[in-house]
Amino acid sequence: MRNPLAKAALTATAAAAALAGAPALAAPTVWTVGPNSPQTFSALSTNTVLNLNGIPLTCPTATAGGTMFSATGNPGHIANISSAAFGSAGNPCTSPVGPVQPIADTTPPWQLKGTAYNATTGTTTGFISGINASLTVLTCTFDVVGEVNATYRNSTGVLTVSNNATRQLTVANASAGCAGIAANGDHPTFNASYRVSTPAGGSGRPTVVGTP
């Protein structure tokens, strides 16, 4: 009589061997942006928070805009962010220690780059580089420079950004009035979710597809 345990073991071994022999998925080197390339886009976030030394700097609105385009390479340079703003006159950014006034410097443009693509979920992961912004909190002024992680999902049109030890923002040019708030070399965390529309201000949303 056949041993069912032995049969199960053989089946598991065969499956493992098949997986081991399967070729690894290549990183995308062709990035296709739809429905058109190039195309302008705009983005809006209502939950943007920069956390610095335990002090949350919160903006009720944040906007961005620029151009998306198909590309080759890995990382693939798939968008330029040529404008960015945080808060507004009617809805300013705030913090527990006082009002916050961020000013983004998008010259040169910040760059959105793709590094991986999940065809099952239609999700591109990558990062935004070249970030440069100055902030004023009370008598404190400082710059924030660096890069953040980025994830874009085609089905929702949502671009989620965050940072970690690999993709960091760094404080620079902190003024004398920043004692207890910010110091050069600090690494603030940044979290936001932007809903992306295309053409800029339109009701559609772009798609990004990465292939080997």
Tab-separated table of C-alpha atoms in Angstrom:
chain	number	residue	atom	x	y	z
A	1	MET	CA	0.000	0.000	0.000
A	2	ARG	CA	1.286	3.432	-0.886
A	3	ASN	CA	2.468	5.673	1.884
A	4	PRO	CA	0.508	8.976	1.656
A	5	LEU	CA	3.162	10.793	3.665
A	6	ALA	CA	5.863	9.726	1.259
A	7	LYS	CA	3.734	10.809	-1.673
A	8	ALA	CA	3.168	14.243	-0.096
A	9	ALA	CA	6.883	14.587	0.550
A	10	LEU	CA	7.702	13.772	-3.061
A	11	THR	CA	5.122	16.280	-4.294
A	12	ALA	CA	6.531	19.026	-2.062
A	13	THR	CA	10.071	18.236	-3.185
A	14	ALA	CA	9.055	18.393	-6.838
A	15	ALA	CA	7.307	21.733	-6.326
A	16	ALA	CA	10.340	23.176	-4.558
A	17	ALA	CA	12.593	22.002	-7.352
A	18	ALA	CA	10.326	23.584	-9.943
A	19	LEU	CA	10.389	26.898	-8.108
A	20	ALA	CA	14.135	26.734	-7.703
A	21	GLY	CA	14.529	26.160	-11.412
A	22	ALA	CA	12.161	28.936	-12.422
A	23	PRO	CA	13.903	32.040	-13.763
A	24	ALA	CA	13.842	35.067	-11.469
A	25	LEU	CA	11.698	37.969	-12.626
A	26	ALA	CA	13.867	40.600	-14.262
A	27	ALA	CA	13.696	44.155	-12.977
A	28	PRO	CA	11.709	46.382	-15.330
A	29	THR	CA	13.786	48.239	-17.892
A	30	VAL	CA	10.901	49.552	-20.021
A	31	TRP	CA	8.376	51.868	-18.391
A	32	THR	CA	5.207	52.719	-20.307
A	33	VAL	CA	3.110	55.649	-19.121
A	34	GLY	CA	-0.486	55.857	-20.357
A	35	PRO	CA	-2.827	56.897	-21.714
A	36	ASN	CA	-0.415	59.349	-23.339
A	37	SER	CA	3.268	60.114	-23.092
A	38	PRO	CA	4.303	62.735	-22.246
A	39	GLN	CA	1.361	64.062	-20.265
A	40	THR	CA	0.858	66.663	-17.577
A	41	PHE	CA	-0.464	65.669	-14.181
A	42	SER	CA	-1.599	67.228	-10.937
A	43	ALA	CA	-1.750	65.678	-7.483
A	44	LEU	CA	-3.535	66.506	-4.228
A	45	SER	CA	-2.910	65.248	-0.700
A	46	THR	CA	-4.989	65.934	2.392
A	47	ASN	CA	-2.816	64.063	4.898
A	48	THR	CA	0.743	65.373	4.682
A	49	VAL	CA	2.907	65.168	7.816
A	50	LEU	CA	6.598	65.933	8.314
A	51	ASN	CA	7.638	64.689	11.755
A	52	LEU	CA	10.813	66.263	13.118
A	53	ASN	CA	12.182	65.308	16.541
A	54	GLY	CA	8.710	64.316	17.706
A	55	ILE	CA	7.141	67.536	16.416
A	56	PRO	CA	4.512	66.892	13.703
A	57	LEU	CA	4.405	69.574	11.013
A	58	THR	CA	1.002	68.993	9.417
A	59	CYS	CA	-0.367	70.413	6.184
A	60	PRO	CA	-4.124	70.023	5.546
A	61	THR	CA	-3.497	70.228	1.803
A	62	ALA	CA	-0.493	69.668	-0.434
A	63	THR	CA	-0.327	69.852	-4.201
A	64	ALA	CA	2.131	68.842	-6.882
A	65	GLY	CA	2.299	68.926	-10.649
A	66	GLY	CA	4.535	68.189	-13.569
A	67	THR	CA	5.001	65.841	-16.488
A	68	MET	CA	4.953	62.037	-16.786
A	69	PHE	CA	6.599	60.139	-19.632
A	70	SER	CA	7.612	56.659	-20.734
A	71	ALA	CA	11.226	55.732	-20.085
A	72	THR	CA	13.857	53.017	-20.208
A	73	GLY	CA	16.345	51.887	-17.590
A	74	ASN	CA	16.253	50.916	-13.942
A	75	PRO	CA	15.678	53.064	-12.096
A	76	GLY	CA	13.354	54.468	-14.740
A	77	HIS	CA	12.892	58.239	-14.698
A	78	ILE	CA	9.114	58.445	-15.306
A	79	ALA	CA	8.109	61.910	-14.088
A	80	ASN	CA	9.328	65.381	-13.297
A	81	ILE	CA	7.671	67.237	-10.433
A	82	SER	CA	8.002	70.881	-11.445
A	83	SER	CA	5.690	72.413	-8.847
A	84	ALA	CA	4.856	71.618	-5.233
A	85	ALA	CA	3.064	73.527	-2.499
A	86	PHE	CA	2.130	72.790	1.094
A	87	GLY	CA	-0.844	74.419	2.798
A	88	SER	CA	-2.632	77.541	1.606
A	89	ALA	CA	-3.649	80.936	2.918
A	90	GLY	CA	-6.961	79.521	4.077
A	91	ASN	CA	-5.548	76.210	5.312
A	92	PRO	CA	-1.976	76.799	6.510
A	93	CYS	CA	0.390	74.157	7.797
A	94	THR	CA	0.564	73.932	11.573
A	95	SER	CA	2.582	72.412	14.410
A	96	PRO	CA	2.308	72.214	18.205
A	97	VAL	CA	4.881	75.011	18.495
A	98	GLY	CA	3.381	77.401	15.953
A	99	PRO	CA	2.507	78.006	12.271
A	100	VAL	CA	4.643	76.343	9.609
A	101	GLN	CA	5.541	77.980	6.306
A	102	PRO	CA	7.036	75.499	3.799
A	103	ILE	CA	8.337	76.677	0.424
A	104	ALA	CA	9.255	74.021	-2.125
A	105	ASP	CA	12.132	74.569	-4.551
A	106	THR	CA	11.415	72.530	-7.690
A	107	THR	CA	14.176	74.049	-9.827
A	108	PRO	CA	15.542	71.663	-10.951
A	109	PRO	CA	12.435	69.447	-10.903
A	110	TRP	CA	12.130	66.630	-8.399
A	111	GLN	CA	12.337	63.270	-10.178
A	112	LEU	CA	10.012	60.274	-9.765
A	113	LYS	CA	11.843	57.034	-10.577
A	114	GLY	CA	10.522	53.464	-10.797
A	115	THR	CA	12.513	50.453	-9.619
A	116	ALA	CA	9.972	47.600	-9.451
A	117	TYR	CA	6.563	46.713	-10.859
A	118	ASN	CA	3.928	44.261	-9.600
A	119	ALA	CA	1.799	43.214	-12.574
A	120	THR	CA	-0.761	41.512	-10.319
A	121	THR	CA	-1.633	44.690	-8.447
A	122	GLY	CA	-0.550	47.215	-11.068
A	123	THR	CA	1.772	48.845	-8.573
A	124	THR	CA	5.032	50.666	-9.258
A	125	THR	CA	7.508	51.186	-6.444
A	126	GLY	CA	10.435	53.558	-6.550
A	127	PHE	CA	11.471	56.895	-5.112
A	128	ILE	CA	11.405	60.661	-5.543
A	129	SER	CA	14.826	62.311	-5.653
A	130	GLY	CA	16.020	65.902	-5.645
A	131	ILE	CA	13.613	67.078	-2.932
A	132	ASN	CA	14.433	70.568	-1.699
A	133	ALA	CA	12.234	72.735	0.532
A	134	SER	CA	12.686	75.446	3.139
A	135	LEU	CA	10.531	75.682	6.258
A	136	THR	CA	9.924	78.389	8.826
A	137	VAL	CA	8.582	77.640	12.309
A	138	LEU	CA	8.498	80.649	14.634
A	139	THR	CA	12.095	82.019	14.587
A	140	CYS	CA	13.461	78.781	13.099
A	141	THR	CA	14.261	78.383	9.403
A	142	PHE	CA	15.810	75.300	7.843
A	143	ASP	CA	16.007	73.329	4.618
A	144	VAL	CA	14.931	69.741	4.020
A	145	VAL	CA	16.707	67.910	1.193
A	146	GLY	CA	16.954	64.320	-0.017
A	147	GLU	CA	14.612	61.635	-1.281
A	148	VAL	CA	11.608	59.539	-0.244
A	149	ASN	CA	10.100	56.186	-1.150
A	150	ALA	CA	7.172	56.264	-3.567
A	151	THR	CA	4.469	53.739	-4.483
A	152	TYR	CA	1.919	54.300	-7.263
A	153	ARG	CA	-1.127	52.074	-7.900
A	154	ASN	CA	-2.849	52.250	-11.288
A	155	SER	CA	-6.283	51.174	-10.024
A	156	THR	CA	-6.577	54.018	-7.520
A	157	GLY	CA	-4.313	56.699	-8.964
A	158	VAL	CA	-2.782	57.168	-5.518
A	159	LEU	CA	0.897	57.977	-5.023
A	160	THR	CA	2.028	57.144	-1.478
A	161	VAL	CA	5.280	58.583	-0.169
A	162	SER	CA	7.313	57.808	2.950
A	163	ASN	CA	10.944	57.459	3.962
A	164	ASN	CA	13.241	55.103	5.831
A	165	ALA	CA	16.922	54.525	6.501
A	166	THR	CA	17.553	53.997	2.772
A	167	ARG	CA	15.589	56.952	1.429
A	168	GLN	CA	16.116	59.852	3.796
A	169	LEU	CA	15.362	63.513	4.163
A	170	THR	CA	17.999	65.595	5.915
A	171	VAL	CA	17.870	68.973	7.654
A	172	ALA	CA	20.399	71.554	6.431
A	173	ASN	CA	21.065	75.259	6.974
A	174	ALA	CA	19.238	75.377	10.308
A	175	SER	CA	19.203	78.878	11.781
A	176	ALA	CA	20.190	79.850	15.333
A	177	GLY	CA	16.525	80.044	16.274
A	178	CYS	CA	16.036	76.320	15.648
A	179	ALA	CA	17.309	75.111	19.042
A	180	GLY	CA	14.971	72.381	20.254
A	181	ILE	CA	13.201	72.169	16.890
A	182	ALA	CA	15.726	71.237	14.205
A	183	ALA	CA	19.462	70.717	13.806
A	184	ASN	CA	21.643	70.097	10.786
A	185	GLY	CA	21.808	66.387	10.045
A	186	ASP	CA	18.400	65.526	11.533
A	187	HIS	CA	16.331	63.054	9.512
A	188	PRO	CA	12.619	63.924	9.611
A	189	THR	CA	10.001	61.396	8.552
A	190	PHE	CA	7.522	62.285	5.830
A	191	ASN	CA	4.205	60.623	5.010
A	192	ALA	CA	1.545	61.554	2.468
A	193	SER	CA	-0.873	60.075	-0.055
A	194	TYR	CA	-1.452	62.031	-3.264
A	195	ARG	CA	-4.351	61.413	-5.642
A	196	VAL	CA	-2.953	61.890	-9.145
A	197	SER	CA	-5.075	63.131	-12.064
A	198	THR	CA	-4.347	63.616	-15.733
A	199	PRO	CA	-4.379	65.728	-17.707
A	200	ALA	CA	-3.514	68.206	-14.996
A	201	GLY	CA	-6.758	69.015	-13.224
A	202	GLY	CA	-8.686	66.379	-15.190
A	203	SER	CA	-10.754	63.424	-14.007
A	204	GLY	CA	-8.588	60.655	-15.457
A	205	ARG	CA	-5.590	58.989	-13.879
A	206	PRO	CA	-2.284	57.888	-15.406
A	207	THR	CA	-1.081	54.313	-15.648
A	208	VAL	CA	2.469	53.057	-15.298
A	209	VAL	CA	3.550	49.608	-16.524
A	210	GLY	CA	7.044	48.172	-16.124
A	211	THR	CA	8.344	45.329	-18.293
A	212	PRO	CA	11.755	43.618	-18.612
